[in-house]
Amino acid sequence: MVDLLLGLQWGDEGKGKIVDVLTKEYDIIARFQGGPNAGHTLEFDGIKHVLHTIPSGIFHKNAINIVGNGVVIDPVIFKKELDNLEKFNIDIESKLFISRKAHLILPTHRLLDAASEASKGKAKIGSTLKGIGPTYMDKTGRNGMRVGDLEFDDWKTKYRALADKHEAMIDFYNVDIQYNLAELEAEFCEGVETLKKLTFIDSEEYIFKAQAEGKKILAEGAQGSLLDIDFGTYPFVTSSNTTAAGACTGLGVAPNKVKRVLGIFKAYTTRVGSGPFPTELFDEDGAKMAKIGNEFGATTGRPRRCGWLDLVALKYAVQINGVTELIMMKADVLSGFDTIKICTAYNYKGEEIEHLPYNIEEEHVSPVFAEMKGWSKDLTGLSKVEELPAALNDYITFLEEQLHVPIKIVSVGPDRLQTIHR
Ligand code: GDP
Ligand code: IMO
Ligand code: MG
């Protein structure tokens, strides 16, 4: 059976931390979509790690980590990730397998991302500029290069044809993008050599056999449901299916083999990049969340926009994904607020609605808030559920009643140990 762990908001919910916490219960951790636009942070023994492509189970001896077919891999970033791990003595070669069917991000994909964003001006997506969109465009356009191509001697011919086409496309955008392709290509080839040292697998077959042997598999989502290409706040989304179905196509797992769907959310909301965000705060409360929560993107370092919990959007995500249990992150960041606000409905075209409409741009939607009493207790040193303050328990109970799904974990700090199971 396969369990899924999915971000329910606009990403950065704390997926990396929780996958690391849960890995001891699993035999395999597998990424199924996205690429190095993801930044998954783990903290233990006083060290902070940020992973982009490598699954967050890599620090545990018991688990195999798989980069599935639905992921897009940039060999340059991948090599950097591996270099960063070198000092931790992880037996990478026997613990990390790569799907032959995963697509490769070429240097020109990154340039195309930059050109596309530059041409959009104010309407830009706020992409991480890692080449994600252009790589998935080549995948669905049936032009892409895959990891499996690297096993053939002529991969550079294929590479050249694609890169040349990309250069012509960059010219078409007619924007000022400076680059030295020879340098970028040298770096790319170095990355490819590193990637080739790892074992390439037919991951769908590997995962099928693992299931037959009764192995436990956790699929690690990247981004969040509101960044899903189909169900997110389009066009301000990423280019993959971040929702539950993405795990089936991104790993080759049959839908009836999915068991638990763990949905992870912050006790408030953040978003990095452009796009609508109905509960966004521009006041002291927002600044306080950003400061205490240290809300800066793990991949780009950009400040994350902050706001109160959007229950309308969260319900939508729970529904789309079929979430069976919830994990609430960063409860500690809300300590010290006299009042906690929760968006329970939207004012939309003069009506109060409780579902996500087609367009949640500011001019269409304004949030309706419920208020609850806050708590002042510092949560970061807590480890037992009995120690949680009453007002936080009320907040949790309210959310469980609204979402009809139990909150099984409450996270009270970035460290592996700052995790309370309920
Ligand atoms: P991911 O992309 O979903 O893995 O999340 P990120 O790593 O991008 O962002 C989550 C950030 O919050 C990281 O800096 C984590 O170290 C941090 N974090 C995770 N859980 C908690 C928590 O419960 N409390 C606090 N204060 N920080 C947390
Ligand atoms: P993790 O896995 C937060 C956002 C970008 C931008 C939009 C499109 O760490 O939660 P892209 O690079 O995909 O073209 O960017 O999506 N975005 C993320 N925001 N967390 C992420 O990943 C994100 N990956 C992409 O900021 O708004
Ligand atoms: Mg992140």
Tab-separated table of N, CA and C and ligand atoms in Angstrom, residues 10-16 37-41 50-52 223 266 272 296-299 304, ligand 3:
chain	number	residue	atom	x	y	z
A	10	TRP	N	-0.269	26.725	-0.381
A	10	TRP	CA	0.556	27.162	-1.529
A	10	TRP	C	1.999	26.716	-1.347
A	11	GLY	N	2.221	25.538	-0.796
A	11	GLY	CA	3.576	25.024	-0.623
A	11	GLY	C	4.195	25.462	0.687
A	12	ASP	N	5.373	24.910	0.982
A	12	ASP	CA	6.147	25.256	2.182
A	12	ASP	C	5.400	24.982	3.478
A	13	GLU	N	4.550	23.988	3.484
A	13	GLU	CA	3.773	23.667	4.686
A	13	GLU	C	4.645	22.999	5.750
A	14	GLY	N	5.761	22.412	5.321
A	14	GLY	CA	6.627	21.677	6.254
A	14	GLY	C	6.705	20.200	5.880
A	15	LYS	N	6.524	19.925	4.578
A	15	LYS	CA	6.519	18.535	4.103
A	15	LYS	C	7.835	17.832	4.418
A	16	GLY	N	8.949	18.549	4.185
A	16	GLY	CA	10.262	17.938	4.415
A	16	GLY	C	10.410	17.460	5.845
A	37	ASN	N	12.203	23.353	-7.942
A	37	ASN	CA	11.435	24.499	-7.435
A	37	ASN	C	11.082	24.244	-5.967
A	38	ALA	N	11.045	22.978	-5.586
A	38	ALA	CA	10.772	22.600	-4.190
A	38	ALA	C	11.982	22.906	-3.317
A	39	GLY	N	11.709	23.280	-2.081
A	39	GLY	CA	12.758	23.422	-1.072
A	39	GLY	C	12.209	22.819	0.199
A	40	HIS	N	12.668	21.639	0.553
A	40	HIS	CA	12.132	20.924	1.711
A	40	HIS	C	13.168	20.938	2.834
A	41	THR	N	12.757	21.523	3.964
A	41	THR	CA	13.704	21.731	5.056
A	41	THR	C	13.526	20.686	6.146
A	50	VAL	N	18.413	21.474	3.472
A	50	VAL	CA	17.371	21.820	2.498
A	50	VAL	C	17.541	20.919	1.271
A	51	LEU	N	16.492	20.182	0.952
A	51	LEU	CA	16.523	19.278	-0.204
A	51	LEU	C	15.623	19.830	-1.308
A	52	HIS	N	16.031	19.620	-2.556
A	52	HIS	CA	15.245	20.133	-3.683
A	52	HIS	C	14.685	19.013	-4.561
A	223	GLN	N	5.349	21.262	-3.577
A	223	GLN	CA	4.402	22.380	-3.704
A	223	GLN	C	3.140	22.100	-2.874
A	266	LYS	N	-0.143	24.685	7.314
A	266	LYS	CA	0.327	25.577	8.380
A	266	LYS	C	-0.876	26.077	9.157
A	272	VAL	N	4.437	32.259	-1.697
A	272	VAL	CA	5.597	32.950	-2.269
A	272	VAL	C	5.379	33.024	-3.777
A	296	PHE	N	10.821	32.826	4.787
A	296	PHE	CA	11.599	33.111	3.577
A	296	PHE	C	11.704	31.825	2.774
A	297	GLY	N	11.532	31.908	1.450
A	297	GLY	CA	11.537	30.715	0.603
A	297	GLY	C	12.823	29.910	0.749
A	298	ALA	N	12.680	28.578	0.866
A	298	ALA	CA	13.849	27.703	1.041
A	298	ALA	C	14.629	27.545	-0.265
A	299	THR	N	14.003	27.869	-1.407
A	299	THR	CA	14.689	27.725	-2.695
A	299	THR	C	15.221	29.061	-3.192
A	304	ARG	N	8.089	35.255	2.164
A	304	ARG	CA	6.775	34.669	1.886
A	304	ARG	C	5.691	35.613	2.385
B	3	MG	MG	9.478	24.580	0.549
